[in-house]
Coordinates of C-alpha atoms in Angstrom, one line a residue:
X210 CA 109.9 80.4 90.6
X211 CA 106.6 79.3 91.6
X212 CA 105.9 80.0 95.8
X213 CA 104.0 78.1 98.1
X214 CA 102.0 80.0 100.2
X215 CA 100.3 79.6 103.4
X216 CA 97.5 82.0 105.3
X217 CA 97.4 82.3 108.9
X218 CA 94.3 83.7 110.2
X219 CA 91.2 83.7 107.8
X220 CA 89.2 86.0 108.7
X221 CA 88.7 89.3 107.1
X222 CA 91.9 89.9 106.2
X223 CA 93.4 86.5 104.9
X224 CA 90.3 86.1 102.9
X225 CA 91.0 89.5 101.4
X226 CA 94.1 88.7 100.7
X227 CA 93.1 85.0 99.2
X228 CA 90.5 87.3 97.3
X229 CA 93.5 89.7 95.5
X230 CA 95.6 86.4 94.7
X231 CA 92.9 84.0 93.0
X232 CA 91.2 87.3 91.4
X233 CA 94.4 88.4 90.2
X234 CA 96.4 85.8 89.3
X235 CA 97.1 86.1 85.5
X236 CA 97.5 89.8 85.7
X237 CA 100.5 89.1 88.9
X238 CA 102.2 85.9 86.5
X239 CA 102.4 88.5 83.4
X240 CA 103.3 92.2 85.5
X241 CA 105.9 90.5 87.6
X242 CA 106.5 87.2 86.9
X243 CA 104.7 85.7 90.0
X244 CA 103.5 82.6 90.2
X245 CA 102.2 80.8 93.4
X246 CA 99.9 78.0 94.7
X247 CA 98.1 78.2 98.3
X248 CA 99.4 74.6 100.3
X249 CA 97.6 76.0 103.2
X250 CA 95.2 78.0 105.4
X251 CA 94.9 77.9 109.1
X252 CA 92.2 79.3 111.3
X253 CA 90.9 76.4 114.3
X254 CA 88.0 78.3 114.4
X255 CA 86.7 78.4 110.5
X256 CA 88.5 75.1 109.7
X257 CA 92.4 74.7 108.4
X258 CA 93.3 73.0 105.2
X259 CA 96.3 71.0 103.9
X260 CA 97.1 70.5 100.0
X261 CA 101.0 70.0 99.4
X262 CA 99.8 70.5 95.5
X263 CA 97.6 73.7 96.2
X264 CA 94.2 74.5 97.0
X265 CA 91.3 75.5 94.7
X266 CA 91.1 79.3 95.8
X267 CA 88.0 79.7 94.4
X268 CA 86.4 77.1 95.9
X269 CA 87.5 78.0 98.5
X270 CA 86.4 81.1 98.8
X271 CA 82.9 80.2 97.7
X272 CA 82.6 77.8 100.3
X273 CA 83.6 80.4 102.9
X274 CA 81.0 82.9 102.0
X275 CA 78.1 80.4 101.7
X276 CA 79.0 78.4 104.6
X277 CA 81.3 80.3 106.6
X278 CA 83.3 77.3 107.7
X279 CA 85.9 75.2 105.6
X280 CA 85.4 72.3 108.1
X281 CA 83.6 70.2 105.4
X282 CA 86.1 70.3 102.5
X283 CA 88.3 67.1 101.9
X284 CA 91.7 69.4 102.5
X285 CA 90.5 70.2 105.9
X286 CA 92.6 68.9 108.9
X287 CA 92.9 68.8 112.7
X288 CA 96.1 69.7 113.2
X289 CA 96.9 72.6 115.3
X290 CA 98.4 76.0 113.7
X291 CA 101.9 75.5 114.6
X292 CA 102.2 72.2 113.4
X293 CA 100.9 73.2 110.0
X294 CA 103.2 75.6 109.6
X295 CA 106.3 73.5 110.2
X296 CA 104.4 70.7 108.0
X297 CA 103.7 72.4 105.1
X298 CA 107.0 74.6 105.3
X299 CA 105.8 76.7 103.0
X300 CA 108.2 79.6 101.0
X301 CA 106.2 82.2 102.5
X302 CA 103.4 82.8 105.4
X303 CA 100.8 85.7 105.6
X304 CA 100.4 86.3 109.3
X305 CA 96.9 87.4 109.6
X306 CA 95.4 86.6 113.0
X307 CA 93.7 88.8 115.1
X308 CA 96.2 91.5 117.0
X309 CA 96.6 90.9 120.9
X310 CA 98.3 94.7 122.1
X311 CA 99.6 92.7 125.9
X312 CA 101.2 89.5 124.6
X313 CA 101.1 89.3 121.0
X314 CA 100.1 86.1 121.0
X315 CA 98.8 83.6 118.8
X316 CA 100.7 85.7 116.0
X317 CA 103.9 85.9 118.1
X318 CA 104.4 82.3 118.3
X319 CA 103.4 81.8 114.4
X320 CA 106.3 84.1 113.4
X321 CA 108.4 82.5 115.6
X322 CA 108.0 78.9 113.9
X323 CA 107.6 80.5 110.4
X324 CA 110.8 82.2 110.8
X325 CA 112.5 79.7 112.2
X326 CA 112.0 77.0 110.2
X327 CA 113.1 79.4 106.8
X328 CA 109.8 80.3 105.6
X329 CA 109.2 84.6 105.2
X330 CA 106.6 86.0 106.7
X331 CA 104.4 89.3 105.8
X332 CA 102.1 90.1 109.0
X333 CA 99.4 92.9 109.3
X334 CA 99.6 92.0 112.8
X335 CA 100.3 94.7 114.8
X336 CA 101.2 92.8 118.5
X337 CA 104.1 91.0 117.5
X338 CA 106.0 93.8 115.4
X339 CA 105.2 96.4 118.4
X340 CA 106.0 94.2 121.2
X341 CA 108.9 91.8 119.5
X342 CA 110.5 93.4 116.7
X343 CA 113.9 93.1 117.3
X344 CA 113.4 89.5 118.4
X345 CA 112.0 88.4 115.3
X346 CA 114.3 89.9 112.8
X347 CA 116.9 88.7 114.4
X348 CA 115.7 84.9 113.8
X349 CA 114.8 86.0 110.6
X350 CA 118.6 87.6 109.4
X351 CA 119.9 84.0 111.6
X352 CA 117.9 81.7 109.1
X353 CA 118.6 84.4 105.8
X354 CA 114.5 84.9 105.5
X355 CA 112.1 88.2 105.1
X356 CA 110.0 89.7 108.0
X357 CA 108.1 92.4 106.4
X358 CA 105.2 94.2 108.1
X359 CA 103.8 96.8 105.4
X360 CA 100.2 97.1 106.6
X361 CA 100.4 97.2 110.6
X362 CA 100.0 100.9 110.5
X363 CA 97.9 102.5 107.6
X364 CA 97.0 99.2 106.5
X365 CA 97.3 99.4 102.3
X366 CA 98.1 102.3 101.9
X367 CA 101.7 103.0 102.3
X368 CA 103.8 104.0 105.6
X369 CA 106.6 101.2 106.5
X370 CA 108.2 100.5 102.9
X371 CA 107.5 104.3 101.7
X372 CA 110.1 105.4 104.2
X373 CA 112.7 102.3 104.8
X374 CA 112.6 101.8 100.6
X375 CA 111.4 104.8 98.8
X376 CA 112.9 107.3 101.3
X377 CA 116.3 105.7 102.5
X378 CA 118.9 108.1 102.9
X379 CA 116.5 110.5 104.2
X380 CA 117.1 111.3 108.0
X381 CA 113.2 111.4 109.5
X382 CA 112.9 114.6 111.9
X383 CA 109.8 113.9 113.3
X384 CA 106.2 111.8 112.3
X385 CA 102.9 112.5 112.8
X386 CA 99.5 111.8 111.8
X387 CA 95.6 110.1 112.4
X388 CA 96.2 106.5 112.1
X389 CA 92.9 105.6 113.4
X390 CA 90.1 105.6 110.9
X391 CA 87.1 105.2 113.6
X392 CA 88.2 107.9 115.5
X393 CA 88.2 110.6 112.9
X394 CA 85.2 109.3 111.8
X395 CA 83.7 110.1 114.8
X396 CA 85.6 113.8 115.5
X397 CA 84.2 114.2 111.5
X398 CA 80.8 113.8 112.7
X399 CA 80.5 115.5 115.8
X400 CA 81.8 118.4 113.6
X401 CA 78.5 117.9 112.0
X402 CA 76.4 118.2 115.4
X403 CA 76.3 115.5 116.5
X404 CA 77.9 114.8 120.2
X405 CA 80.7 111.9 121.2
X406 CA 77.4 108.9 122.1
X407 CA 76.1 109.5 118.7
X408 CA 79.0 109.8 116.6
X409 CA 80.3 106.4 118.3
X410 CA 76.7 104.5 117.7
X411 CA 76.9 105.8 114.3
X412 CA 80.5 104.4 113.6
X413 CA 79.5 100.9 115.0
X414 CA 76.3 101.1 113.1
X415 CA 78.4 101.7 109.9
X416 CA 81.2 98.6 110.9
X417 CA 84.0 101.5 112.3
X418 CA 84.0 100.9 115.6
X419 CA 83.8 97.5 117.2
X420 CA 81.0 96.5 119.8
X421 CA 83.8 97.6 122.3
X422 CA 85.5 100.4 120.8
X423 CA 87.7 101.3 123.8
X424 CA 91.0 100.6 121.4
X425 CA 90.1 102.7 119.3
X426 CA 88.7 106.0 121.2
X427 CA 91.1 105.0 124.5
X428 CA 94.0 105.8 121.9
X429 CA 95.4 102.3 122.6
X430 CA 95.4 101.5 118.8
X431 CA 97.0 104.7 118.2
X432 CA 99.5 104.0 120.6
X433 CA 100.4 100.5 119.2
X434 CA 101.3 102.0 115.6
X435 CA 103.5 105.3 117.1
X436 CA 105.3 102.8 119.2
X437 CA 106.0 101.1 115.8
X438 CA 106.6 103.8 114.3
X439 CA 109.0 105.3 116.9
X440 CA 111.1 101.8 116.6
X441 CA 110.9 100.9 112.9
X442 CA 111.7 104.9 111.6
X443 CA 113.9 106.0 114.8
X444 CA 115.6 102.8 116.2
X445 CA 113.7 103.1 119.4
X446 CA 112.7 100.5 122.3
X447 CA 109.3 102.3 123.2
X448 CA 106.8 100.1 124.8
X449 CA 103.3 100.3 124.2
X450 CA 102.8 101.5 127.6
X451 CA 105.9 104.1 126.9
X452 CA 103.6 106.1 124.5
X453 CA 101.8 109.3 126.0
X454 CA 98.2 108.7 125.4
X455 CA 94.8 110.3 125.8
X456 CA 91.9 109.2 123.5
X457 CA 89.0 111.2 122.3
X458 CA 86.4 110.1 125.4
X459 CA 86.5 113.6 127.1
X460 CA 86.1 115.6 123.3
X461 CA 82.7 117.7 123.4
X462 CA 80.2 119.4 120.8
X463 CA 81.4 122.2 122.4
X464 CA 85.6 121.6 121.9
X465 CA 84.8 121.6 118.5
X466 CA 82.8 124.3 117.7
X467 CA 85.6 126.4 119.6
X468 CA 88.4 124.9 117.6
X469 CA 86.1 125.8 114.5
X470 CA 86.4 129.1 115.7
X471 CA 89.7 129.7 115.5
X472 CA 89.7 127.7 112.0
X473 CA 90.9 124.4 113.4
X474 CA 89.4 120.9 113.6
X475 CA 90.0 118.3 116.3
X476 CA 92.4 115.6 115.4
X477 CA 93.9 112.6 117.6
X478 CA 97.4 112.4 116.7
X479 CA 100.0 110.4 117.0
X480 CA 103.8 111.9 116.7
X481 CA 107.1 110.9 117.2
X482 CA 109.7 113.0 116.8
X483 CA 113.4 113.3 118.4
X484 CA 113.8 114.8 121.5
X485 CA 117.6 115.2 122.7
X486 CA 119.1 111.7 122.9
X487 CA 116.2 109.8 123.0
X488 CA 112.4 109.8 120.8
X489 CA 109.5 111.3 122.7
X490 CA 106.1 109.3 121.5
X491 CA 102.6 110.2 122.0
X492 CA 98.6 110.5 121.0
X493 CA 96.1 113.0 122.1
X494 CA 93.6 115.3 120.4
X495 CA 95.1 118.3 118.8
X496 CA 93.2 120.9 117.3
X497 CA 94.6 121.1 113.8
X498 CA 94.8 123.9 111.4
X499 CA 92.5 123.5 108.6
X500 CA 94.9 124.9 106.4
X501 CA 97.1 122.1 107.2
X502 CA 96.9 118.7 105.1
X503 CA 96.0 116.9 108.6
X504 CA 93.4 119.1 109.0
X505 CA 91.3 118.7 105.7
X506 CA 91.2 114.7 106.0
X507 CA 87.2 113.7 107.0
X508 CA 86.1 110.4 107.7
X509 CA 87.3 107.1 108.6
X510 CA 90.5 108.3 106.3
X511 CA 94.1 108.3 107.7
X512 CA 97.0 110.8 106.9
X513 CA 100.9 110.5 108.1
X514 CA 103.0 113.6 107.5
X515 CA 106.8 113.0 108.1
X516 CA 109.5 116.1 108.5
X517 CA 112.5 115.2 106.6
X518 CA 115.2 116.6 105.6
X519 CA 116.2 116.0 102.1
X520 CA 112.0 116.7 100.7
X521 CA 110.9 118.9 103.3
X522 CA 107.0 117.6 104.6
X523 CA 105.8 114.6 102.8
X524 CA 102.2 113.7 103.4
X525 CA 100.4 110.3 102.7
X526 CA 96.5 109.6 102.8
X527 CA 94.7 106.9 102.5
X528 CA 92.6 104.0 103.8
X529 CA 93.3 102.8 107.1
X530 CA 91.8 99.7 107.5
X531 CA 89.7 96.9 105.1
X532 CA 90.0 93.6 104.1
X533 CA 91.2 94.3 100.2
X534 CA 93.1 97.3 101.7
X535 CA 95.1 95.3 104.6
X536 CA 95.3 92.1 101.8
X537 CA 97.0 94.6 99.5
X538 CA 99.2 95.3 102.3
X539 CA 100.8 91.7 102.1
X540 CA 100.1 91.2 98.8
X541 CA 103.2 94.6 98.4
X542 CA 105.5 92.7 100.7
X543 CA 105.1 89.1 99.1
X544 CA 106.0 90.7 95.9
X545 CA 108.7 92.9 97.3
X546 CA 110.3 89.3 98.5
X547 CA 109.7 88.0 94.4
X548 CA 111.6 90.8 93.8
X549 CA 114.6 90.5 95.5
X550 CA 114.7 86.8 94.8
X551 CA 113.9 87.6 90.8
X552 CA 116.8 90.0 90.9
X553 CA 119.8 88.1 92.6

């Protein structure tokens, strides 16, 4: 079968993604079969393009990093994102725009179409799964399509499918974890001496924390991904706003040398576990034993331990964030769709 493909969003995660597919495509047509051409790309902002027959990937590409704009190229076209979509109809759609944690939007409404009109979508797009999950599967089972949504918590390295594909049948006591590279990066270095201003202009100096990193050391981003987490694992309806949250703003030199003391490090966590009835939520900084997987990951790395009961603790670790990373994200969820298609 060969797919047609479209990317939504081309910024540093569609391009990473458009970077795995044209640099692997040999190696994905012998492993597993998998053939595809790009029809599309749509970003208003760096230019969209149209070829029903496929676009020259590496051209493509080259253009984008010499130029930074695809607005020159003979496939580009004016036509707004949504109308794309339903134009090129294309078998599947790699939701890649930028996340918006109140409304969800412009992803929101690009599933929505996708979906609707029977194309499958794979999103690293965190607004739309936390905010309209149930929605959107629901028009995806309705028109017998794929949501999947692999990288919207530790980006590549894998969280949603480990647990839903590779752990089904396993009842999930409780989850927690640091799913925010920046702001272990920054606990990390104030560990080293340095206090919260420094270890923060150090992370933005180094492309960890954005210009304003309030997402990310507020907890908000945090937040997003246990609310996910709380839905998707426990069958939850936890807001955003539902999540208990305090960031790492008020954490001092002199919290963690005390921690250090007693052979703990500082750690923003976010856990969800079952409480009674319901599923309690939550992030704050919690000084973790060293001794204690959590505790021995440094650096912009992320870690989810989930309680279970038929393996006891399972741990993952891994990237958080990245272009390649979050593109290998999509990349595992368009090929988990070849699979099931290959199979029936």
């Amino acid at each position: 079968m060969l797919w047609k493909i479209g990317i939504v969003g081309f910024g540093n995660v569609g391009q990473g993604l458009a970077h795995i597919l044209n640099r692997k495509k040999e190696i994905l047509k012998r492993r597993y079969d998998f053939e595809y051409i790009m029809t599309f790309i749509a970003d208003p902002v760096r230019g969209s393009l149209y070829n029903e027959n496929g676009l020259d990937l590496d051209s493509v590409l080259k253009e984008m990093a010499l130029k930074g704009s695809l607005k020159n190229r003979p496939e580009f076209t004016d036509k707004g994102t949504l109308e794309l979509i339903e134009m090129a109809k294309a078998d599947i759609v790699a939701e890649a725009t930028i996340t918006n944690f109140e409304t969800g939007e412009p992803g929101l409404s690009h599933m929505r179409k996708a979906l609707s009109i029977g194309s499958h979508v794979v999103t690293s797009n965190k607004g739309p799964i936390a905010l309209a999950l149930e929605e959107l599967e629901s028009i995806a089972k309705e028109n017998r399509v794929c949501l999947r949504y692999e990288g919207v918590v530790l980006s590549g390295t894998p969280c949603i499918n480990m647990v839903l594909e590779c752990m089904s049948g396993c009842d999930i006591k409780s989850v927690a974890g640091i799913v925010n590279g920046t702001t272990n990066f920054i606990l990390s270095k104030m560990e080293e001496g340095y206090d919260y201003p420094e270890a923060l202009v150090e992370a933005q100096k180094l492309g960890y924390a954005e210009t304003d990193p309030s997402s990310d050391v507020e907890g908000w981003d945090s937040a997003i991904k246990a609310a996910i987490m709380a839905n998707v694992f426990f069958g939850a309806k936890i807001k955003v706003t539902g999540v208990a949250r305090q960031g790492i703003t008020k954490i001092t030199k002199e919290d963690i040398v005390e921690a250090n003391k007693e052979g703990k490090r500082i750690k923003l966590i976010a856990e969800v576990r079952k409480e009674g009835n319901g599923v309690y939520a939550s992030v704050s900084p919690v000084a973790v034993p060293k001794s204690h997987v959590l505790g021995s990951v440094m650096g912009p790395i992320n870690a989810v331990t989930f309680a279970t009961d038929h393996l006891g603790e399972v741990t993952i670790i891994g990237p958080g964030a990245g272009r390649i990373e979050t593109g290998q994200a999509l990349l595992s969820d368009i090929l988990a769709i070849h699979r099931c298609y290959v199979c029936k």
